[in-house]
Amino acid sequence: MHINLDDNAAIFYTLIEESPMPIALYVGEKMVIKVANKAILKAWGRDNRVIGQELAIALPELKDQPFLGILEEVRQTGIAYETKEDRVLLINNGVLQTFYFDFIYKPLKDDNGQVWGIVNNATNVTELVIARLKIKASEELFRKMIQDAPVAIGILRGENFIIEQANADLLKLWGKTEEVIGLRLIDGLPELKGQPFPDLLTQVYQTGVPHYGYETMARIERDGILQDYYFNFVYDPIRDQHNVVTGIMVVANEITSLVHSRMEMAKSEERFRNLLLDTPMATGYYETEDIIISLANDEMLRFWGKDKSVIGKPMEEAIPELKGQPFINILKEVYRTGIPYHADQQEALLPVNGKLEKVWFNFTYKPLRNAEGEVYAILHAAMDVTKQVQLQQQKDEFLGIASHELKTPVTSIKAYAQVLERMIRNEGDEKKADMVRKMDLQLNRLTGLIGDLLDVTKIQSGKMTFNPTKFDFDEVVREIVDEMQHITSKHYIKTDLNSNAMVYVDRERIGQVITNFLSNAIKYSTDANQIDVSTYVLNAEVILCVRDYGIGISKELQHLVFDQFYRVSGSLQHTYPGLGLGLYISAEIIKNERGRIWVESEEGQGASFCFALKI
């Protein structure tokens, strides 16, 4: 492009056209675009075809914006209009976009003072405004994040640590209100004088290295009372764009309750430890799934035949004699499942006076759980019952010998009684014959008692034999009911037999259980006249229940009914004869047949005794 340097108008036009500042000239009432340089055409997103068009037609997007009205006011008043960072919507690349300009509407007047045109000078400050808006939004977001943060956060500015910002949690932690905002920290919280925190802040400010405090005690005044509180906190330096520290962010979390709880827990653990060590019962405390012996009192060490050197060791290592015995596996299972384990008269092989001997214990493994319900330790309490077991064994041996020795003469007496009854009855003396018959009935009772004592002896010694056979369960029940119906004339035994099941168990032993159920029902329901017997199948089990309408059993005593020698207690005890062995023997029989036995009853409303066997 050739420019005549003597042509001032051409030079002036070139200056305007090439100026990086957007420039335009609007003339007349219609605001016709007379001049529009490259810069303003670029800002408008238009080309030079708009020159000569009315501004409202060339830029129709200005219709609902204030600029056309402002230009008209400048034309009419002759007063220039200037603004900074004004927002304008322009179509650029076919898309309506937002821009920001510093611009002037400068009126041009003729010799008569009439406005004939308006010069529009503008500076595109869009990037600057957007950057500042982003910074402002970022700062507002940062401040909002501080205010809404779930932990206590504040900003301290300058080397005097002016409290610029503190959210509600931090103010609550300090025991202050928003009145401290703008004050020096030491003025807002004068109780910090003489405490280490001002010096720590100065150190962070000068070095730029954050400081982390854990469970740090601070004396804070809340509600006019100066008290000790505990905090986890961070002093984190804030830097400007030149990496210079300009302030400190404070992040804090009060843990006073946690520290106090741990202090109390420590005291409680010490009390627990002392209680465990001082208790007269043998007690141990084991941790982790490896069953580490953390504590064991003197009584427990005596049981083990060990000294305190076992503390801190896994039980397998500390007491090698237990290998091959069930205890360590049971402990690991208790730790894994969280289910307590209790055993009575459990046999163990332990060193006694330097050699392994059989001893017996009652003991409990009790799992201890944390707040999340996870097992973290096991408490072991044990009692040596060796002497009691030995005495019981001697008693069982005596009962076994006595029962066995009694059985032969009683059988002979019964035979003589039956022969004698027939002889007397043949002689026609019915009265004497009935007396002998009653004697025979009493001998039957005596034979039953001796049989029970023998069964108990076999159970205790593990010598009770079982001879399983396959048979129709309902048929056996029906036979026993028929036999028992002949014994009682007062009760009608009603049956509802619907199992239709074949079972593989000891027929005689199961018959013994059913007979015992029916005998008890007859014995304990003297005021009733009916007994119900039912069978059915549920979940692959055949179930038998004998229901009576007698005195019943209270909920508190039901757990005792299958114990050895348990009998009905109270004022009517003498009314119900027997040794209290029948249900105990029945329970052991069902247990040996891998079945279940239970009772359902309420006092005064009868009882249902049931057992279940796998089909």
XYZ file of C-alpha atoms in Angstrom:
615
model
C 0.000 0.000 0.000
C 1.546 3.352 -1.152
C 1.101 6.387 1.114
C 1.659 9.949 -0.026
C 3.492 11.508 2.928
C 2.314 14.962 1.790
C -1.326 13.895 2.041
C -2.208 14.503 5.714
C -5.716 13.132 5.285
C -4.370 9.857 3.938
C -1.876 9.636 6.744
C -4.643 10.359 9.327
C -6.896 7.718 7.767
C -4.071 5.183 7.841
C -3.398 5.944 11.526
C -7.052 5.339 12.380
C -7.320 2.230 10.214
C -4.204 0.567 11.634
C -4.700 1.647 15.272
C -4.921 -1.313 17.687
C -7.586 0.663 19.541
C -11.089 0.110 18.190
C -12.345 3.363 16.626
C -15.624 4.151 14.873
C -17.502 7.264 13.710
C -21.283 7.419 13.672
C -23.107 10.310 11.873
C -26.643 11.562 11.675
C -29.755 10.697 13.600
C -29.626 7.088 12.320
C -26.091 6.607 13.626
C -24.707 5.599 10.247
C -21.291 3.960 10.470
C -19.019 6.405 8.612
C -15.702 5.020 9.861
C -14.847 1.642 11.433
C -11.232 0.587 11.724
C -9.937 -2.979 11.640
C -9.795 -3.241 15.420
C -13.459 -2.366 15.965
C -14.599 -4.546 13.074
C -12.742 -7.452 14.716
C -14.391 -6.651 18.057
C -17.807 -6.580 16.372
C -17.090 -9.789 14.450
C -17.953 -7.983 11.216
C -16.177 -6.875 8.016
C -16.081 -3.448 6.215
C -19.420 -4.090 4.533
C -21.106 -2.635 7.597
C -19.593 0.793 6.798
C -22.421 2.968 5.516
C -25.076 0.971 7.431
C -27.019 2.172 10.401
C -25.452 0.877 13.612
C -28.741 -0.736 14.722
C -28.918 -2.655 11.421
C -25.243 -3.584 11.304
C -25.285 -4.851 14.916
C -28.876 -6.003 15.581
C -27.755 -7.672 18.854
C -27.513 -4.135 20.349
C -31.304 -3.758 20.189
C -32.023 -4.814 23.803
C -28.762 -3.362 25.168
C -28.352 0.254 26.432
C -25.737 1.477 23.924
C -28.065 2.846 21.190
C -29.949 4.810 23.820
C -26.711 6.187 25.258
C -25.555 7.306 21.771
C -28.867 9.094 21.194
C -28.504 10.858 24.541
C -24.927 11.971 23.623
C -26.180 13.270 20.253
C -28.962 15.254 21.859
C -27.055 16.636 24.851
C -23.634 16.960 23.309
C -22.129 15.541 26.485
C -19.539 12.775 26.125
C -20.116 9.377 27.765
C -17.226 7.393 29.199
C -17.304 4.032 31.053
C -14.948 1.337 32.216
C -15.279 -2.425 31.824
C -18.788 -2.247 30.474
C -20.353 -5.513 29.421
C -21.592 -5.918 25.839
C -23.015 -8.897 23.967
C -21.739 -9.247 20.378
C -22.150 -11.903 17.720
C -18.700 -13.283 16.957
C -18.197 -16.250 14.640
C -21.942 -16.671 14.623
C -22.154 -17.013 18.408
C -23.438 -14.371 20.824
C -20.542 -13.756 23.212
C -19.805 -11.520 26.174
C -17.094 -8.854 25.965
C -15.925 -6.068 28.262
C -14.735 -2.624 27.004
C -13.444 0.676 28.309
C -15.009 3.119 25.789
C -15.876 6.774 25.092
C -18.710 8.218 23.047
C -17.232 11.630 22.019
C -19.638 14.077 20.270
C -18.348 16.037 17.224
C -19.945 19.509 16.789
C -20.173 21.984 13.883
C -19.606 25.738 14.082
C -23.123 26.139 15.424
C -22.563 23.708 18.247
C -24.726 21.039 16.710
C -23.626 17.411 17.041
C -23.020 16.005 13.564
C -21.231 12.770 14.617
C -19.981 10.680 17.493
C -16.541 9.100 17.764
C -16.440 5.749 19.558
C -13.016 4.948 21.054
C -12.811 1.600 22.854
C -10.341 -0.690 24.589
C -11.081 -4.410 24.738
C -10.486 -5.430 28.387
C -12.352 -8.735 28.180
C -9.409 -10.936 29.174
C -8.484 -8.643 32.070
C -12.057 -8.527 33.409
C -12.575 -12.277 33.034
C -9.278 -12.968 34.823
C -10.259 -10.637 37.660
C -13.744 -12.179 37.867
C -12.171 -15.632 38.068
C -9.863 -14.462 40.851
C -12.799 -12.889 42.652
C -14.903 -16.042 42.217
C -11.978 -18.147 43.374
C -11.547 -15.976 46.459
C -15.268 -16.071 47.188
C -15.288 -19.836 46.690
C -12.257 -20.140 48.972
C -13.946 -18.008 51.623
C -17.164 -19.991 51.269
C -15.210 -23.249 51.550
C -13.644 -21.968 54.760
C -17.016 -20.947 56.158
C -18.675 -24.239 55.182
C -15.756 -26.511 56.048
C -16.611 -29.288 58.556
C -13.460 -28.448 60.531
C -12.254 -25.240 62.206
C -10.371 -23.055 59.652
C -9.097 -19.480 59.791
C -6.725 -17.075 57.968
C -4.172 -14.935 59.811
C -2.567 -12.150 57.714
C 0.770 -10.429 58.101
C 3.460 -10.776 60.701
C 1.042 -9.445 63.341
C -1.360 -12.307 62.536
C -4.480 -10.256 61.894
C -7.561 -12.477 62.036
C -8.790 -12.038 58.448
C -11.220 -14.925 58.473
C -12.451 -17.565 60.954
C -15.345 -19.898 60.318
C -18.025 -20.697 62.885
C -16.251 -23.862 64.049
C -12.993 -22.008 64.734
C -14.811 -19.211 66.589
C -16.603 -21.841 68.680
C -13.297 -23.595 69.310
C -11.761 -20.291 70.453
C -14.846 -19.442 72.517
C -15.164 -16.121 70.642
C -17.563 -14.282 68.323
C -17.061 -12.529 64.975
C -15.957 -9.429 66.895
C -12.390 -10.806 66.848
C -12.277 -10.598 63.001
C -9.820 -7.845 62.102
C -7.968 -7.990 65.422
C -4.490 -9.283 66.044
C -4.644 -12.879 67.251
C -3.031 -11.958 70.559
C -5.642 -9.203 71.061
C -8.565 -11.426 70.112
C -7.290 -14.285 72.286
C -5.230 -12.637 75.049
C -5.132 -15.946 76.977
C -2.577 -17.212 74.409
C 0.109 -14.983 75.949
C 2.700 -17.152 77.640
C 1.598 -20.206 75.619
C 3.719 -21.566 72.749
C 1.318 -20.734 69.892
C 2.439 -17.122 69.058
C 6.070 -18.284 68.802
C 5.050 -21.253 66.634
C 3.149 -18.894 64.284
C 6.185 -16.592 64.033
C 8.412 -19.568 63.238
C 6.075 -20.730 60.445
C 5.775 -17.185 59.062
C 9.551 -16.679 58.970
C 10.595 -20.128 57.719
C 7.626 -21.029 55.517
C 7.636 -24.523 57.019
C 4.214 -25.829 58.224
C 3.771 -26.898 61.838
C 1.664 -29.913 62.842
C 0.419 -30.247 66.408
C -0.978 -33.505 67.812
C -3.019 -33.712 71.005
C -1.600 -30.337 72.047
C -3.027 -28.747 75.177
C -4.155 -25.096 75.038
C -5.721 -22.941 77.737
C -8.771 -21.295 76.184
C -11.310 -18.998 77.793
C -14.886 -20.061 77.078
C -17.893 -18.466 78.738
C -15.509 -16.579 80.987
C -13.810 -19.754 82.262
C -10.178 -20.538 81.464
C -9.791 -24.298 80.930
C -7.458 -26.836 79.341
C -8.449 -28.221 75.952
C -6.694 -30.558 73.505
C -6.300 -30.075 69.748
C -4.838 -31.513 66.575
C -3.905 -28.525 64.393
C -1.882 -27.273 61.417
C -0.252 -23.891 60.826
C 0.180 -23.768 57.012
C 1.944 -20.763 55.375
C 0.040 -18.806 52.671
C 2.227 -17.461 49.822
C 1.664 -14.788 47.149
C 2.549 -15.044 43.463
C 6.164 -14.289 44.334
C 6.293 -17.204 46.817
C 6.499 -14.791 49.736
C 4.670 -15.802 52.940
C 1.830 -13.344 53.540
C -0.203 -15.196 56.122
C -0.995 -18.478 57.829
C -3.944 -20.817 57.469
C -5.036 -22.381 60.748
C -6.802 -25.759 60.625
C -7.783 -27.272 63.984
C -9.798 -30.110 65.426
C -10.696 -30.330 69.091
C -10.106 -33.775 70.605
C -10.544 -32.951 74.292
C -13.178 -35.627 74.801
C -11.041 -38.187 72.976
C -7.967 -37.415 75.094
C -9.988 -37.502 78.311
C -11.568 -40.783 77.210
C -8.174 -42.269 76.500
C -6.902 -41.090 79.868
C -9.909 -42.686 81.525
C -9.426 -45.794 79.396
C -5.818 -45.989 80.521
C -6.962 -45.758 84.129
C -9.705 -48.310 83.418
C -7.208 -50.659 81.746
C -4.928 -50.362 84.754
C -7.837 -51.147 87.077
C -8.847 -54.058 84.803
C -5.277 -55.336 84.810
C -5.052 -55.161 88.590
C -8.473 -56.781 88.975
C -7.487 -59.608 86.615
C -4.207 -60.206 88.408
C -5.761 -60.065 91.874
C -8.857 -62.193 91.220
C -8.794 -65.569 93.018
C -10.113 -67.331 89.904
C -7.599 -68.398 87.249
C -7.802 -65.703 84.580
C -5.999 -65.021 81.302
C -6.184 -62.308 78.647
C -5.194 -63.156 75.047
C -4.786 -60.846 72.038
C -4.682 -61.240 68.237
C -5.606 -64.317 66.240
C -2.266 -65.873 67.237
C -3.569 -65.996 70.862
C -0.752 -63.969 72.405
C -0.788 -64.288 76.215
C -0.977 -60.628 77.292
C -1.960 -61.260 80.910
C -2.247 -64.286 83.183
C -2.633 -64.185 86.948
C -0.745 -66.434 89.347
C -3.592 -68.938 89.585
C -3.643 -69.422 85.801
C 0.148 -69.767 85.708
C -0.158 -72.416 88.427
C -2.716 -74.315 86.329
C -0.343 -74.265 83.368
C 2.684 -75.159 85.491
C 4.495 -72.100 84.058
C 6.025 -68.811 85.241
C 5.673 -65.210 83.963
C 8.090 -65.858 81.093
C 5.082 -67.030 79.021
C 3.625 -63.486 78.977
C 3.881 -61.960 75.515
C 4.253 -65.304 73.744
C 1.752 -67.172 71.532
C 0.031 -69.900 73.532
C 1.301 -72.616 71.162
C 4.863 -71.583 71.963
C 4.350 -70.804 75.655
C 2.474 -74.032 76.514
C 3.626 -76.708 74.050
C 1.795 -79.365 76.108
C -1.472 -78.081 74.608
C -0.516 -79.194 71.087
C -2.863 -81.951 70.003
C -5.479 -80.805 72.531
C -8.538 -78.767 71.411
C -8.028 -75.562 73.404
C -5.899 -73.465 71.033
C -8.158 -74.239 68.051
C -11.226 -73.335 70.118
C -9.598 -70.013 71.114
C -8.833 -69.189 67.474
C -12.419 -70.019 66.503
C -13.771 -67.762 69.281
C -11.500 -64.949 68.044
C -12.647 -65.504 64.446
C -16.407 -65.816 65.076
C -16.849 -63.730 68.232
C -18.978 -66.517 69.741
C -18.214 -67.283 73.431
C -17.305 -70.826 74.418
C -18.033 -72.498 77.760
C -17.138 -75.989 78.919
C -17.830 -77.917 82.118
C -15.518 -80.642 83.405
C -13.239 -80.424 80.358
C -10.328 -82.824 80.518
C -6.814 -81.464 79.878
C -3.261 -82.811 80.020
C -1.029 -80.342 81.866
C 2.303 -80.568 83.712
C 1.810 -81.277 87.427
C 4.974 -81.604 89.510
C 7.022 -82.035 86.367
C 4.909 -84.666 84.606
C 1.754 -84.625 82.463
C -1.404 -85.528 84.342
C -5.141 -85.443 83.649
C -6.900 -82.441 85.176
C -10.435 -81.134 84.673
C -11.698 -77.553 84.379
C -14.846 -75.526 84.068
C -13.897 -72.567 81.848
C -15.184 -69.792 79.613
C -13.601 -68.086 76.599
C -15.250 -64.650 76.364
C -14.502 -62.522 73.248
C -14.025 -58.780 73.838
C -15.144 -56.381 71.103
C -14.203 -52.804 70.193
C -16.587 -49.991 69.230
C -16.847 -51.388 65.675
C -17.879 -54.798 67.013
C -14.576 -56.453 66.055
C -12.969 -58.967 68.417
C -9.684 -57.646 69.787
C -9.041 -60.009 72.722
C -10.334 -63.044 74.638
C -10.890 -63.219 78.382
C -10.342 -66.684 79.854
C -11.712 -67.636 83.269
C -11.189 -71.169 84.593
C -11.846 -73.234 87.697
C -10.066 -76.468 88.605
C -12.714 -79.132 89.243
C -10.351 -82.120 89.225
C -11.268 -83.174 92.769
C -14.986 -82.889 92.075
C -14.646 -84.935 88.876
C -12.654 -87.604 90.680
C -15.288 -87.745 93.434
C -18.028 -87.957 90.808
C -16.189 -90.773 89.059
C -15.930 -92.609 92.377
C -19.644 -92.027 92.952
C -20.493 -93.265 89.437
C -18.337 -96.326 89.956
C -20.120 -97.005 93.241
C -23.544 -96.508 91.627
C -22.576 -98.793 88.758
C -21.363 -101.548 91.072
C -24.320 -101.124 93.456
C -26.852 -101.075 90.614
C -25.315 -104.100 88.994
C -25.208 -106.001 92.296
C -28.825 -105.036 93.080
C -30.101 -106.095 89.699
C -29.554 -109.859 90.239
C -31.344 -110.220 93.631
C -34.165 -107.902 92.522
C -34.686 -110.014 89.379
C -34.805 -113.142 91.566
C -37.248 -111.564 94.001
C -39.469 -110.499 91.090
C -39.490 -114.071 89.743
C -40.343 -115.473 93.182
C -43.103 -112.850 93.565
C -44.695 -113.784 90.233
C -44.572 -117.519 91.084
C -45.937 -116.839 94.561
C -48.816 -114.758 93.114
C -49.862 -117.595 90.805
C -49.660 -120.131 93.630
C -51.782 -118.057 95.982
C -54.253 -117.182 93.258
C -54.575 -120.907 92.424
C -55.376 -121.529 96.085
C -58.240 -119.021 95.716
C -56.917 -116.364 98.106
C -57.403 -113.326 95.889
C -56.645 -110.822 98.671
C -53.189 -112.198 99.317
C -52.603 -112.588 95.576
C -53.390 -108.868 95.014
C -50.900 -107.943 97.754
C -48.205 -109.988 96.012
C -49.145 -108.348 92.671
C -48.674 -104.909 94.225
C -45.310 -106.054 95.523
C -44.456 -107.078 91.950
C -45.439 -103.614 90.685
C -43.126 -102.008 93.260
C -40.370 -104.340 92.117
C -40.975 -103.040 88.564
C -40.410 -99.515 89.847
C -37.289 -100.608 91.654
C -36.057 -102.332 88.485
C -36.662 -99.097 86.548
C -34.696 -97.043 89.100
C -31.805 -99.512 88.987
C -31.903 -99.365 85.166
C -31.735 -95.540 85.273
C -28.755 -95.647 87.640
C -27.006 -98.105 85.324
C -27.711 -95.875 82.304
C -26.318 -92.830 84.128
C -23.178 -94.794 84.947
C -22.818 -95.819 81.310
C -23.343 -92.248 80.151
C -20.733 -90.864 82.554
C -18.211 -93.508 81.541
C -19.020 -93.241 77.822
C -20.037 -96.902 77.686
C -23.683 -96.535 76.670
C -24.073 -98.651 73.533
C -26.293 -97.904 70.539
C -27.490 -100.396 67.946
C -29.118 -98.467 65.096
C -31.700 -100.113 62.868
C -34.038 -98.811 60.185
C -37.693 -98.725 61.256
C -41.036 -96.985 60.783
C -41.049 -94.205 63.360
C -44.851 -93.787 63.638
C -45.310 -97.547 64.114
C -42.963 -97.611 67.123
C -44.693 -94.576 68.632
C -48.066 -96.270 68.193
C -46.829 -99.458 69.938
C -45.463 -97.542 72.917
C -48.636 -95.466 73.231
C -50.707 -98.668 73.289
C -48.487 -100.099 76.058
C -48.646 -96.897 78.120
C -52.432 -96.640 77.673
C -52.753 -99.883 79.659
C -50.794 -98.337 82.548
C -53.098 -95.332 83.034
C -56.856 -95.551 83.294
C -57.222 -91.840 84.129
C -55.649 -90.393 80.959
C -56.651 -90.817 77.340
C -53.536 -90.682 75.125
C -54.612 -89.002 71.872
C -52.336 -89.520 68.871
C -51.766 -87.485 65.693
C -49.031 -89.409 63.862
C -48.226 -87.899 60.453
C -44.465 -88.279 59.953
C -44.594 -91.422 57.776
C -40.810 -91.422 58.265
C -38.197 -94.159 58.271
C -35.341 -93.501 60.709
C -32.001 -95.180 61.342
C -31.384 -95.052 65.104
C -31.414 -97.329 68.153
C -35.060 -98.438 68.378
C -34.901 -99.462 72.048
C -33.186 -96.251 73.164
C -35.643 -94.015 71.263
C -38.490 -96.066 72.726
C -36.975 -95.393 76.168
C -37.177 -91.635 75.498
C -40.803 -91.800 74.297
C -41.753 -93.931 77.311
C -40.096 -91.418 79.629
C -41.982 -88.524 78.005
C -45.300 -90.359 78.459
C -44.505 -91.431 82.052
C -43.738 -87.840 83.009
C -46.899 -86.594 81.280
C -48.959 -89.075 83.316
C -47.057 -88.287 86.525
C -47.291 -84.468 86.317
C -50.876 -84.080 85.070
C -52.913 -85.776 87.793
C -55.734 -83.241 87.411
C -56.011 -83.662 83.632
C -57.489 -86.526 81.634
C -55.806 -86.236 78.240
C -52.273 -86.431 76.810
C -51.500 -85.539 73.173
C -48.823 -87.287 71.123
C -47.948 -85.944 67.649
C -45.340 -86.653 64.984
C -44.527 -84.715 61.824
C -41.648 -83.925 59.457
C -40.024 -80.498 59.139
C -36.740 -79.559 57.452
C -35.632 -83.164 56.962
C -36.277 -83.999 60.627
C -38.900 -86.207 62.199
C -40.298 -84.499 65.294
C -42.218 -86.055 68.194
C -44.018 -84.002 70.861
C -45.823 -85.189 73.990
C -48.197 -82.575 75.359
C -49.672 -82.757 78.869
C -52.090 -80.443 80.653
C -50.502 -80.603 84.090
C -48.550 -78.286 86.396
C -46.179 -76.922 83.732
C -42.680 -75.520 84.226
C -41.765 -71.860 84.681
C -39.536 -70.173 82.088
C -36.829 -69.671 84.724
C -36.538 -73.423 85.414
C -36.884 -74.879 81.923
C -33.125 -74.878 81.337
C -32.738 -77.285 84.306
C -35.202 -80.005 83.320
C -32.625 -82.065 81.416
C -30.050 -81.847 84.204
C -29.079 -84.900 86.237
C -31.190 -85.439 89.413
C -33.431 -82.419 88.706
C -36.954 -82.777 90.081
C -39.938 -80.482 90.457
C -39.354 -78.154 93.414
C -41.853 -76.578 95.749
C -44.526 -77.690 98.151
C -45.696 -80.508 95.842
C -42.246 -82.082 95.449
C -43.178 -85.094 97.583
C -46.136 -85.809 95.296
C -43.948 -86.749 92.320
C -41.607 -89.677 92.985
C -38.411 -90.514 91.106
C -34.706 -89.753 91.074
C -34.844 -87.053 88.406
C -32.792 -89.102 85.931
C -35.304 -89.869 83.166
C -35.057 -86.606 81.228
C -31.293 -86.455 81.738
C -30.945 -89.945 80.224
C -33.378 -89.017 77.435
C -31.357 -85.916 76.570
C -28.144 -87.923 76.437
C -29.750 -90.537 74.188
C -31.025 -87.881 71.754
C -27.640 -86.129 71.847
C -25.882 -89.400 70.997
C -28.301 -89.886 68.113
C -27.353 -86.354 66.926
C -30.838 -85.042 67.460
C -32.426 -82.156 69.355
C -34.538 -82.174 72.531
C -36.462 -79.325 74.116
C -39.432 -78.306 76.237
C -42.151 -75.691 75.729
C -44.160 -74.793 78.799
C -45.699 -72.143 81.005
C -46.277 -72.652 84.696
C -49.779 -73.983 85.408
C -50.549 -74.575 81.715
C -48.969 -77.926 80.975
C -45.837 -78.740 79.007
C -44.762 -80.084 75.604
C -41.642 -82.249 75.529
C -40.234 -82.726 72.025
C -37.283 -84.242 70.214
C -36.151 -84.188 66.588
C -34.130 -86.792 64.657
C -32.614 -86.539 61.205
C -34.461 -88.685 58.680
